[in-house]
Amino acid sequence: MIKSVLIFNQLGKPRLLKFYTQLDTHTQQQILRSIHAQISKRPDTLCNFVENTQSLDNSNTRIIYRHYATLYFVFVTDLSESELGILDLIQVFVESLDRVFENVCELDLIFHFDEVHYVLSEVVSAGMV
């Protein structure tokens, strides 16, 4: 199950936060900061999976991400999800955004956040693909 979808830039500014479990705002911000700190310092030559992270309450979580230009697309899942399947899902999500916005950029995510949420809700429903 997908626990959350995060999109943030290289500075850690959130562009999309979607949590499929009930969390208060303070916890969501802590998770975002922790994930950004872990992912942003990783070189591009390392794999796109981070397992058993300290940022989340459960030890059975996995962070799967892709770095496109200035944005990080991050999916936080449990261990039952396939890493390659989620990477493919990220690719499909980015391609869908690219079709909607015709060469998507960070400003599209800022000014058209409602359309981004709509595309995400079409791809992921209640944490399930």
mmCIF file of C-alpha atoms in Angstrom:
data_model
loop_
_atom_site.group_PDB
_atom_site.id
_atom_site.type_symbol
_atom_site.label_atom_id
_atom_site.label_comp_id
_atom_site.label_asym_id
_atom_site.label_seq_id
_atom_site.Cartn_x
_atom_site.Cartn_y
_atom_site.Cartn_z
ATOM 1 C CA MET A 1 0.000 0.000 0.000
ATOM 2 C CA ILE A 2 1.158 3.501 -0.774
ATOM 3 C CA LYS A 3 1.314 5.532 2.420
ATOM 4 C CA SER A 4 2.128 8.929 0.940
ATOM 5 C CA VAL A 5 3.152 10.785 -2.197
ATOM 6 C CA LEU A 6 5.496 13.744 -1.887
ATOM 7 C CA ILE A 7 6.859 16.132 -4.475
ATOM 8 C CA PHE A 8 9.421 18.673 -3.346
ATOM 9 C CA ASN A 9 12.193 20.706 -4.906
ATOM 10 C CA GLN A 10 15.916 20.560 -4.166
ATOM 11 C CA LEU A 11 15.536 22.998 -1.280
ATOM 12 C CA GLY A 12 12.850 20.876 0.381
ATOM 13 C CA LYS A 13 9.901 23.122 -0.457
ATOM 14 C CA PRO A 14 6.826 20.912 -0.803
ATOM 15 C CA ARG A 15 4.965 21.106 -4.092
ATOM 16 C CA LEU A 16 2.556 18.248 -3.382
ATOM 17 C CA LEU A 17 1.899 16.352 -0.164
ATOM 18 C CA LYS A 18 -0.648 13.552 -0.171
ATOM 19 C CA PHE A 19 -0.870 11.248 2.840
ATOM 20 C CA TYR A 20 -3.157 8.214 2.734
ATOM 21 C CA THR A 21 -3.023 7.778 6.513
ATOM 22 C CA GLN A 22 -4.272 10.246 9.095
ATOM 23 C CA LEU A 23 -1.364 12.387 10.354
ATOM 24 C CA ASP A 24 -1.298 15.824 11.918
ATOM 25 C CA THR A 25 0.434 18.676 10.108
ATOM 26 C CA HIS A 26 3.432 18.743 12.429
ATOM 27 C CA THR A 27 4.148 15.044 11.797
ATOM 28 C CA GLN A 28 3.760 15.547 8.041
ATOM 29 C CA GLN A 29 6.327 18.365 8.112
ATOM 30 C CA GLN A 30 8.743 16.236 10.149
ATOM 31 C CA ILE A 31 8.396 13.395 7.650
ATOM 32 C CA LEU A 32 9.006 15.783 4.747
ATOM 33 C CA ARG A 33 12.143 17.238 6.354
ATOM 34 C CA SER A 34 13.499 13.817 7.242
ATOM 35 C CA ILE A 35 12.907 12.356 3.783
ATOM 36 C CA HIS A 36 14.407 15.425 2.121
ATOM 37 C CA ALA A 37 17.496 15.160 4.326
ATOM 38 C CA GLN A 38 17.937 11.487 3.428
ATOM 39 C CA ILE A 39 17.299 11.760 -0.297
ATOM 40 C CA SER A 40 18.916 15.067 -1.220
ATOM 41 C CA LYS A 41 22.362 13.992 -0.031
ATOM 42 C CA ARG A 42 22.308 10.749 -2.017
ATOM 43 C CA PRO A 43 24.228 10.818 -5.307
ATOM 44 C CA ASP A 44 22.344 10.001 -8.498
ATOM 45 C CA THR A 45 24.406 6.837 -8.981
ATOM 46 C CA LEU A 46 22.778 5.125 -5.978
ATOM 47 C CA CYS A 47 19.543 3.178 -6.292
ATOM 48 C CA ASN A 48 16.195 4.922 -5.825
ATOM 49 C CA PHE A 49 15.077 2.836 -2.831
ATOM 50 C CA VAL A 50 15.585 3.563 0.854
ATOM 51 C CA GLU A 51 14.349 0.917 3.293
ATOM 52 C CA ASN A 52 13.675 0.891 7.036
ATOM 53 C CA THR A 53 13.891 4.633 7.476
ATOM 54 C CA GLN A 54 13.957 6.405 10.812
ATOM 55 C CA SER A 55 11.776 9.199 9.442
ATOM 56 C CA LEU A 56 8.564 7.216 9.694
ATOM 57 C CA ASP A 57 6.990 5.590 12.712
ATOM 58 C CA ASN A 58 6.849 2.116 11.196
ATOM 59 C CA SER A 59 9.997 0.184 10.444
ATOM 60 C CA ASN A 60 8.275 -1.616 7.567
ATOM 61 C CA THR A 61 8.297 1.322 5.167
ATOM 62 C CA ARG A 62 10.194 1.958 1.996
ATOM 63 C CA ILE A 63 10.941 5.222 0.220
ATOM 64 C CA ILE A 64 10.975 5.021 -3.565
ATOM 65 C CA TYR A 65 11.877 8.178 -5.458
ATOM 66 C CA ARG A 66 12.947 9.656 -8.769
ATOM 67 C CA HIS A 67 14.786 12.913 -9.324
ATOM 68 C CA TYR A 68 13.652 14.885 -12.377
ATOM 69 C CA ALA A 69 15.412 18.222 -12.996
ATOM 70 C CA THR A 70 14.715 20.229 -9.822
ATOM 71 C CA LEU A 71 11.967 18.013 -8.383
ATOM 72 C CA TYR A 72 11.940 14.854 -6.298
ATOM 73 C CA PHE A 73 8.951 12.540 -6.761
ATOM 74 C CA VAL A 74 8.731 10.370 -3.649
ATOM 75 C CA PHE A 75 6.385 7.484 -2.864
ATOM 76 C CA VAL A 76 6.405 6.081 0.672
ATOM 77 C CA THR A 77 5.117 2.495 0.657
ATOM 78 C CA ASP A 78 5.004 -0.569 2.825
ATOM 79 C CA LEU A 79 7.204 -3.569 2.067
ATOM 80 C CA SER A 80 4.518 -5.378 0.068
ATOM 81 C CA GLU A 81 4.797 -2.991 -2.898
ATOM 82 C CA SER A 82 7.182 -3.728 -5.751
ATOM 83 C CA GLU A 83 10.014 -1.224 -6.070
ATOM 84 C CA LEU A 84 10.128 -1.465 -9.847
ATOM 85 C CA GLY A 85 6.349 -1.217 -10.047
ATOM 86 C CA ILE A 86 6.380 2.017 -8.050
ATOM 87 C CA LEU A 87 9.242 3.400 -10.166
ATOM 88 C CA ASP A 88 7.128 2.666 -13.225
ATOM 89 C CA LEU A 89 4.162 4.338 -11.518
ATOM 90 C CA ILE A 90 6.272 7.449 -10.900
ATOM 91 C CA GLN A 91 7.247 7.454 -14.579
ATOM 92 C CA VAL A 92 3.585 7.161 -15.637
ATOM 93 C CA PHE A 93 2.597 9.939 -13.214
ATOM 94 C CA VAL A 94 5.299 12.280 -14.574
ATOM 95 C CA GLU A 95 4.355 11.471 -18.169
ATOM 96 C CA SER A 96 0.700 12.174 -17.364
ATOM 97 C CA LEU A 97 1.635 15.532 -15.859
ATOM 98 C CA ASP A 98 3.750 16.219 -18.930
ATOM 99 C CA ARG A 99 0.752 15.610 -21.185
ATOM 100 C CA VAL A 100 -1.530 17.806 -19.096
ATOM 101 C CA PHE A 101 0.880 20.733 -18.863
ATOM 102 C CA GLU A 102 2.876 20.249 -22.086
ATOM 103 C CA ASN A 103 6.414 20.047 -20.701
ATOM 104 C CA VAL A 104 5.658 20.247 -16.988
ATOM 105 C CA CYS A 105 7.790 22.426 -14.718
ATOM 106 C CA GLU A 106 7.801 23.361 -11.050
ATOM 107 C CA LEU A 107 5.650 26.441 -11.661
ATOM 108 C CA ASP A 108 2.901 24.263 -13.129
ATOM 109 C CA LEU A 109 2.791 22.313 -9.880
ATOM 110 C CA ILE A 110 2.584 25.538 -7.865
ATOM 111 C CA PHE A 111 -0.075 27.376 -9.846
ATOM 112 C CA HIS A 112 -2.176 24.399 -10.952
ATOM 113 C CA PHE A 113 -2.081 22.268 -7.817
ATOM 114 C CA ASP A 114 -5.727 21.269 -8.252
ATOM 115 C CA GLU A 115 -4.981 19.640 -11.606
ATOM 116 C CA VAL A 116 -1.940 17.878 -10.137
ATOM 117 C CA HIS A 117 -4.098 16.457 -7.336
ATOM 118 C CA TYR A 118 -6.678 15.358 -9.916
ATOM 119 C CA VAL A 119 -4.060 13.501 -11.976
ATOM 120 C CA LEU A 120 -2.693 11.867 -8.825
ATOM 121 C CA SER A 121 -6.177 10.798 -7.720
ATOM 122 C CA GLU A 122 -6.686 9.163 -11.119
ATOM 123 C CA VAL A 123 -3.437 7.219 -10.770
ATOM 124 C CA VAL A 124 -3.570 6.363 -7.037
ATOM 125 C CA SER A 125 -6.847 5.817 -5.195
ATOM 126 C CA ALA A 126 -6.762 5.544 -1.375
ATOM 127 C CA GLY A 127 -3.192 4.281 -1.428
ATOM 128 C CA MET A 128 -3.846 1.618 -4.059
ATOM 129 C CA VAL A 129 -2.841 1.685 -7.711
#
